[in-house]
Structure formats: C-alpha cells, structure tokens
Coordinates of C-alpha atoms (C1' of nucleotides) and ligand atoms in Angstrom, one line a residue:
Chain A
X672 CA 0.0 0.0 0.0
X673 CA 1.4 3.5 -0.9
X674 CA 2.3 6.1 1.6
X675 CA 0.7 9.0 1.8
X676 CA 3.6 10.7 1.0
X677 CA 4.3 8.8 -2.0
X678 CA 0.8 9.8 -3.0
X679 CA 1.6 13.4 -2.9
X680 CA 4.9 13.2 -5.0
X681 CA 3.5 10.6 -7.7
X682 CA 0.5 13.3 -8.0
X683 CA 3.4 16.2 -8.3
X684 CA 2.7 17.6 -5.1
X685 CA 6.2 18.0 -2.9
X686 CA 5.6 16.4 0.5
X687 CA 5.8 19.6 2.8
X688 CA 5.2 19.1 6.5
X689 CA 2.0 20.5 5.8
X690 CA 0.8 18.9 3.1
X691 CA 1.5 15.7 4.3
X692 CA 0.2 16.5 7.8
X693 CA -3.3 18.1 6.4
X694 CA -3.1 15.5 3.8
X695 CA -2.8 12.6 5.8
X696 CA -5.5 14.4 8.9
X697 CA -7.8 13.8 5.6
X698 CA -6.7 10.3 4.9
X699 CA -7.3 9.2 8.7
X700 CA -11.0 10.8 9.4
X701 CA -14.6 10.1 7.8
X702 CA -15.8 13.0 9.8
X703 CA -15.8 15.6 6.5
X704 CA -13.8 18.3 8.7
X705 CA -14.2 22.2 7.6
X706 CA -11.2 24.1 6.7
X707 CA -11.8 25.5 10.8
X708 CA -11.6 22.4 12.3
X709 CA -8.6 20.7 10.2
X710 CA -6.7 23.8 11.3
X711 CA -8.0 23.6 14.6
X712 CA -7.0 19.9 15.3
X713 CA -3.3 20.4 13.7
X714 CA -2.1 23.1 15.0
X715 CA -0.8 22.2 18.3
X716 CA 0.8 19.6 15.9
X717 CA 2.3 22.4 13.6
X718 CA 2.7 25.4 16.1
X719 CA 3.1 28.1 12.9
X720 CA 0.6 26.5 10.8
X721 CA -1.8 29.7 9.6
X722 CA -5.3 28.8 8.2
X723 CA -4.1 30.5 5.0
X724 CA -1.7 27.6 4.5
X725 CA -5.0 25.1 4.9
X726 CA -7.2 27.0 2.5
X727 CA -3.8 27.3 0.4
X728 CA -3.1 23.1 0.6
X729 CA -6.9 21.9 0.5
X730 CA -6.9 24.2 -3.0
X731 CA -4.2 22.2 -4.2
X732 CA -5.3 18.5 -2.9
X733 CA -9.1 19.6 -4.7
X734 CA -7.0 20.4 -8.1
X735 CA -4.9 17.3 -7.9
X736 CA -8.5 15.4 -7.6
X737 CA -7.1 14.3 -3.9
X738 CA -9.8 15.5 -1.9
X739 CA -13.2 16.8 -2.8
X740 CA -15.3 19.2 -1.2
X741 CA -18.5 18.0 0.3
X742 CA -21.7 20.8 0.4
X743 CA -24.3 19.4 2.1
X744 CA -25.7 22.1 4.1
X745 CA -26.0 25.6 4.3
X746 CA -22.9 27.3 2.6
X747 CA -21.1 25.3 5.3
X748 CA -17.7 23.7 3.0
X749 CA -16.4 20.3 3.9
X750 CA -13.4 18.2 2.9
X751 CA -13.3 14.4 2.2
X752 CA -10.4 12.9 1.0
X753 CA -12.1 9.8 0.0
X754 CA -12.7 10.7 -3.7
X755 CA -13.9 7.4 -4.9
X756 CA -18.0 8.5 -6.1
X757 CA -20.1 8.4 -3.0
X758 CA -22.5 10.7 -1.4
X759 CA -23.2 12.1 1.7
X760 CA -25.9 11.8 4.6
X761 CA -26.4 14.2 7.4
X762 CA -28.3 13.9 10.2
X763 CA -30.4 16.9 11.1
X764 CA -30.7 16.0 14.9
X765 CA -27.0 15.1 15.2
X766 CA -25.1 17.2 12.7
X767 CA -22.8 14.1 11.8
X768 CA -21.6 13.5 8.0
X769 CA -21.4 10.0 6.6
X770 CA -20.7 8.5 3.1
X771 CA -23.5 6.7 1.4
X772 CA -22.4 4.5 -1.7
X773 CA -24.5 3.5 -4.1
X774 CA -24.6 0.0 -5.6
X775 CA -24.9 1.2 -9.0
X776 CA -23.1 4.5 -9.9
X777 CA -25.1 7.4 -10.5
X778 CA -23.6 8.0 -13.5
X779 CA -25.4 5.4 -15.7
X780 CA -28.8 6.6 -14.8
X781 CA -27.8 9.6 -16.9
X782 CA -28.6 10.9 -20.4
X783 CA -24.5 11.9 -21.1
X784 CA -25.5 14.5 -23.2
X785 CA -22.0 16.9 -20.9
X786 CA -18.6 15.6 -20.1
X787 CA -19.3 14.7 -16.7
X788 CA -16.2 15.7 -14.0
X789 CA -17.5 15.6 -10.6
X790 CA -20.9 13.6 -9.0
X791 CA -21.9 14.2 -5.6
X792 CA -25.0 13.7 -3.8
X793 CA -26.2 14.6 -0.6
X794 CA -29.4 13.6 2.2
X795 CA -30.4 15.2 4.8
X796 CA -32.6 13.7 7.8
X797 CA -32.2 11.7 10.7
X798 CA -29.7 9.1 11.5
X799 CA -30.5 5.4 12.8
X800 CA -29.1 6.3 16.1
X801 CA -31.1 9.4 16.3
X802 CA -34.1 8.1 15.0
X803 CA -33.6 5.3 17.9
X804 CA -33.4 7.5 20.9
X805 CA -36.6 9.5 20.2
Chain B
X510 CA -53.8 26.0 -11.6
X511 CA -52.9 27.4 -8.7
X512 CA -51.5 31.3 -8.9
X513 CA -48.4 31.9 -7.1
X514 CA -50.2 33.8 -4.5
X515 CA -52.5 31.2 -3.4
X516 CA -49.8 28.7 -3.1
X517 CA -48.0 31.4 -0.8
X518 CA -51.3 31.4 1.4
X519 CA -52.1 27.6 1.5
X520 CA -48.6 27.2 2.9
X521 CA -49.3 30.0 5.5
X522 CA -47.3 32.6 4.3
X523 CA -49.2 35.9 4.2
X524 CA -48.6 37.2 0.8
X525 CA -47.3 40.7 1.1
X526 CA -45.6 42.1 -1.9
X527 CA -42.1 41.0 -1.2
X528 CA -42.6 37.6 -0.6
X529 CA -44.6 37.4 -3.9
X530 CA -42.4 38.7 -5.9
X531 CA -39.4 37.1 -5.0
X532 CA -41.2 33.6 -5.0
X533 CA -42.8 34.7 -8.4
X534 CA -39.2 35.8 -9.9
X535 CA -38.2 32.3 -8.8
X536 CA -41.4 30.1 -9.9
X537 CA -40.5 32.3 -13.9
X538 CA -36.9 31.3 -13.7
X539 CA -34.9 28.4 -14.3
X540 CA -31.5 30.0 -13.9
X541 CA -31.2 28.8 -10.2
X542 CA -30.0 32.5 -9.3
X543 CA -27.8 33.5 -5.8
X544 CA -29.6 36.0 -2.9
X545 CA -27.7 38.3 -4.8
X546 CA -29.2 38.2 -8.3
X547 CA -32.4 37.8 -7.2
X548 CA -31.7 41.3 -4.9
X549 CA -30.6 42.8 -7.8
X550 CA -32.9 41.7 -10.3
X551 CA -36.0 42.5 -8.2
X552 CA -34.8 46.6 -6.9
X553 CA -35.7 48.1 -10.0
X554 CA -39.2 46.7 -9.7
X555 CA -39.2 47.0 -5.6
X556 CA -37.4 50.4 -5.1
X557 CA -37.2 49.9 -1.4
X558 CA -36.0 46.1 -1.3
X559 CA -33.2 45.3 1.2
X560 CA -31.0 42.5 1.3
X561 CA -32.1 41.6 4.5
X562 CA -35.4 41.5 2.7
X563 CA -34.2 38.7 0.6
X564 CA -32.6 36.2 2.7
X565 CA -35.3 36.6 5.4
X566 CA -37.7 35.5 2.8
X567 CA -35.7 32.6 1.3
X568 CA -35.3 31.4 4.5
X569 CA -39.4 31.6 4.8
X570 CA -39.7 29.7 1.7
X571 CA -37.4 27.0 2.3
X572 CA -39.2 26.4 6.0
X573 CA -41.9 25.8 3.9
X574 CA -40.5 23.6 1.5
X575 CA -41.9 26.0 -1.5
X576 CA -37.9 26.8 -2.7
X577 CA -34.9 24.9 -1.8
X578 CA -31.2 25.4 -1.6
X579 CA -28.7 24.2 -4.5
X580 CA -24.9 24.2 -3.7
X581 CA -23.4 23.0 -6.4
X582 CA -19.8 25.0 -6.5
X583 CA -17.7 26.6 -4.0
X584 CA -19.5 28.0 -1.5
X585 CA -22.2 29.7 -4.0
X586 CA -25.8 29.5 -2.8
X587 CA -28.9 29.4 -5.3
X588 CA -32.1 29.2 -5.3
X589 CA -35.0 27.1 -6.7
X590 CA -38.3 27.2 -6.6
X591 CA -38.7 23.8 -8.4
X592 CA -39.1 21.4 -5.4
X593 CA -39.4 17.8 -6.8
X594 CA -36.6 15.9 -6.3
X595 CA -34.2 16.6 -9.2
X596 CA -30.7 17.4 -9.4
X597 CA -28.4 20.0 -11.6
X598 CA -25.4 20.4 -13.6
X599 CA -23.3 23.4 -13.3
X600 CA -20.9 23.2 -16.6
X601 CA -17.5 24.5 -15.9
X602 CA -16.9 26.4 -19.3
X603 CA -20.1 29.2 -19.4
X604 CA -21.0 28.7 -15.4
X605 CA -24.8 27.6 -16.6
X606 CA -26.6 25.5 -14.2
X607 CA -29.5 23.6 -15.3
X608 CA -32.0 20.9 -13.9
X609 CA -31.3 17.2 -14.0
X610 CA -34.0 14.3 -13.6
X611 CA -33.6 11.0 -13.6
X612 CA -35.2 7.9 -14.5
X613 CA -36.0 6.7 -11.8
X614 CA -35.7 8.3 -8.0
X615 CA -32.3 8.2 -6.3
X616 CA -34.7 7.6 -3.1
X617 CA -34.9 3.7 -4.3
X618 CA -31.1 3.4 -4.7
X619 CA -30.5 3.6 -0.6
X620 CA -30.1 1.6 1.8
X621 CA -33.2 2.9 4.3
X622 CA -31.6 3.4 7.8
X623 CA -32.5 6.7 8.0
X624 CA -35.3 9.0 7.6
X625 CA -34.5 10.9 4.2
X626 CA -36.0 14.6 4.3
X627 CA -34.0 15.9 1.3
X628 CA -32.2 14.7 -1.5
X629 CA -29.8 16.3 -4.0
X630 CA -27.0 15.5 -6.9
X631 CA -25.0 17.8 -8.1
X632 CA -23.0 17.0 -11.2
X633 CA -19.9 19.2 -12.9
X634 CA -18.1 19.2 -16.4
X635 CA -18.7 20.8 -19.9
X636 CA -22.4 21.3 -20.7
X637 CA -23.3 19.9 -24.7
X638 CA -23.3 23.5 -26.6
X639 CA -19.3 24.4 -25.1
X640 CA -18.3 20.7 -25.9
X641 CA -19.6 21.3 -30.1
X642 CA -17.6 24.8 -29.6
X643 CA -14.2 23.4 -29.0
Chain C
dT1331 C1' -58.7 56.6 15.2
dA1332 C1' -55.7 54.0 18.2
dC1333 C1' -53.2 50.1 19.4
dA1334 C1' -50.9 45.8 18.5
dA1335 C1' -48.7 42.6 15.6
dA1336 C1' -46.2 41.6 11.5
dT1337 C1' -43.0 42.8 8.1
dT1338 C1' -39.5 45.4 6.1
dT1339 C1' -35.5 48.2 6.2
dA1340 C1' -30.5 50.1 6.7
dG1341 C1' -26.6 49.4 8.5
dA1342 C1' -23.6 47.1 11.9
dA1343 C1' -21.7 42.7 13.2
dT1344 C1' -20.0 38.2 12.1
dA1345 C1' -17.8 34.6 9.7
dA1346 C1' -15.6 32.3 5.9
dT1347 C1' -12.4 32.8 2.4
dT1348 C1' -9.1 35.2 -0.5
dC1349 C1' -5.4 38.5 -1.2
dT1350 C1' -1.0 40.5 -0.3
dA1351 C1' 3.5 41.2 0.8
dA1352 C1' 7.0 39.7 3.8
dA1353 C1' 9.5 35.8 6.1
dT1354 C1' 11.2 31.3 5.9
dA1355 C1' 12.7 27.1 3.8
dA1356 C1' 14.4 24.4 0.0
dT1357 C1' 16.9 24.0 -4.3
dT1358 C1' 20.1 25.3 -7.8
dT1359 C1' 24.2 27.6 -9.5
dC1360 C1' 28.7 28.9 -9.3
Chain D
dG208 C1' 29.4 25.7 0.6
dA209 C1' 28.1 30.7 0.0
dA210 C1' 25.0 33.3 -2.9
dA211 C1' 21.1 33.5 -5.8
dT212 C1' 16.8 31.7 -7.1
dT213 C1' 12.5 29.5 -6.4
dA214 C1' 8.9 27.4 -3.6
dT215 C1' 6.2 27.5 0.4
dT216 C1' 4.4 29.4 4.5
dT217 C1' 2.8 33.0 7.3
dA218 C1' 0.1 37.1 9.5
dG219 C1' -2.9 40.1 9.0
dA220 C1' -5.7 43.0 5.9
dA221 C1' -9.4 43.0 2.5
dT222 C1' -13.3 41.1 0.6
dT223 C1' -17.7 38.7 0.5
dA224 C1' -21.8 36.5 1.9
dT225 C1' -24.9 36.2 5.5
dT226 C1' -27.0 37.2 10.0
dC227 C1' -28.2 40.3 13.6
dT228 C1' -30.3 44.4 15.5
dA229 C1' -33.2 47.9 16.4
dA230 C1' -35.9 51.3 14.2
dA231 C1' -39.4 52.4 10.7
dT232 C1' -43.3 51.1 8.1
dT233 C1' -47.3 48.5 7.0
dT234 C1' -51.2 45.7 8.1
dG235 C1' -54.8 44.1 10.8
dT236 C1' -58.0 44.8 14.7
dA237 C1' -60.7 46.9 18.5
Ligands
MN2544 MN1 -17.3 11.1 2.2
MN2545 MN1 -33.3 23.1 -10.4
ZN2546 ZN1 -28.1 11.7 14.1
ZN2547 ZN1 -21.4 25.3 -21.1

DNA sequence: TACAAATTTAGAATAATTCTAAATAATTTC
DNA sequence: GAAATTATTTAGAATTATTCTAAATTTGTA
C-alpha cells in the first residue's frame, strides 16, 4: 500500500510538512472536517501553521482530484479525502456527515449529453441512532 | 392552476408584496440565481427592497419547502423554486446551471436506515453546446 | 382613530475565504 | 558551501456573503 507521501509526490505535489500532515488528517478521518476544524486539530501539531496555509493546501489536494469538497448544508464547506464516487448523509438531529455509496453509480442513470467531471450527492434527515433515541 | 399567490397562502405565508415577488421571480426562472441576483434583479421593480429582505424570505420559503437550496460549487448558494426531487449540472466552461431528472428516484437506490428529508445530486463538467464549440 | 402585531429596512456585526506582501525554507548555480 | 533563485508558508488586511439588531413602516383589529 502507498504512503501517503508517496501519494503526494506521484500526484506532483512535494511532500511539505503541511501537506502531508493536512493531507494525511484527511486520509485518517470520515468526519468531512471544515477548513476550521482541520486547522483547529493540527495546530498544536504544527505550532506556525496559519489557516491561510490550509485553505492554500486543501486548493491544491481539490486540483490534484485528492480530496473533494462536500456541500451538504447551508454554505457550510467540507473536505473528504475519499474521492472514490459516494455521497453524503447528514443527520439533522446530530449534525454528523457519513458517506452513502451507491450499488450502482449514478452515472449510468444519466442521459450523457456533458462531459461529466464531478458527481456528488447529498441527504439530509435523521440518523438510525437518532431516530432510535426518540 | 394554482396562482403563485395562493400557493403562498395555502402554505401559510401571508402574501405581502415582497414575498410574492421574490417567489414569483423564482417560480419564472430556471436560472437557479444566488440571494444576490435575485436582490438585484428585483430593486428596479421593488425600489425599497433590502438585502435583508431577501434572505429573510428565502429562508421563509425553504421552511416551507416551496424553494430549496442548491450548492453546487464553491460556496455559492442558489435558489430554486422547483421542489421535486431533481438534481443540476453546473458546466464548468459558461457557469450555466441547469435541472437534471432522472429515470427513476435516487430515493430507491439507498439503503433505508434513516429517515430521508431531502435529496440532492449535483454534477460538474462541460455542458453539450461548449463541448460542439471546441 | 388608536393600538398591537407583522413585516421590512438600513446598516452594523460576524464569519468564511481570499489576497498581499514579507518571512522562511528548499533547491540550484557557481 | 556561499549566494542566488525558487517554492512555500505566514500574519494580517481585504473582501464577500450572511446574519443580527433595532428602528421604521405596513397591516390588521378593536
Ligand atoms: Mn465522504
Ligand atoms: Mn433546479
Ligand atoms: Zn443523528
Ligand atoms: Zn457550457
């Protein structure tokens, strides 16, 4: 299995501390962190780490096609470095962000009349849990 | 058919001349235009319209289900007052984003372990008429 | 008309993101 | 390996979208 180091450089990206660490914080999570919490949990990590260097690297990692952004509520911005195609479910009672997949992709239930880059969906309800406790 | 003031009314939503005219400017479109557009396309005809105006009554609206929310890009908001499920593709070239149905609803596709309140795919690339241009 | 409730308004406040220019780090050239 | 060049990060200012706030206006009711 490839590093995710190894990652960056085949994908032309050179492996700065940064990178690798907001890279990697990506790799490790299915939470769908904002840009405020990714900077948030690494900076004790990376004292000097600005949040201009996270908006700077997640810009990158989205043009490489490393990480996606996930919009599933509000203008409230998300990042998934799971870029496989998969959508997203959040739960109106809990506020947590999960990946659905499909078993057939979305794609084929499409007339292809565009050149299709990017698919995302997203639901909003109520989780299992939630819908459990009430 | 129902005119758009009496939908306003069966929803509960006294129709005062804001709130019509900024449901009506979306019912006419299919543009899916931001808080912004729709400010600026509706202060020549409502002199003393306020921006405040407008997202207070998008927000109405969407409470009632009569328009929702499309984030397709960035962190860009629109607006639609077409409320069956459907989805959109924003083409990457001219920045049009237009409506998307399906065959058959994405609904069917899940797994059910949650209670689904809304459902939207959002597809990107290069829309028919820039492809034959290139 | 007079009072109360609902709605709209302007502008201030907030929050997320981008911009800018300087500082630091890494790489290349001599 | 010092000096020059290039890449990357940084802090803070600027911008932008949205929300908040409190006053003004409009609508409905007694
Ligand atoms: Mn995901
Ligand atoms: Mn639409
Ligand atoms: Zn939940
Ligand atoms: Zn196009």
């Amino acid at each position: 299995m490839k590093t995710n180091q190894e990652i960056l450089v085949q994908n032309g990206v050179s492996p700065s501390i940064q990178r690798l660490k907001i890279f990697s914080y990506l790799k490790a999570t299915k939470s769908h962190p904002t840009a405020y919490t990714i900077f948030n949990d690494l900076k004790d990590e990376i004292p000097s780490l600005s949040k201009t260097t996270v908006y700077n690297v997640l810009k990158l990692l989205i043009a490489k096609r490393l990480v996606q952004e996930v919009r599933i509520e509000g203008n409230e911005l998300r990042y998934d470095a799971e870029v496989r195609e998969h959508g997203h479910f959040k739960c109106d009672v809990c506020g947590e962000v999960s990946d659905v997949f499909l078993n057939q992709p979305l794609n084929l239930l499409l007339n292809h009349s565009y050149e299709v880059k990017e698919i995302q969906f997203n639901i909003t309800g109520v989780c299992k849990s939630c819908l459990t406790k009430k």
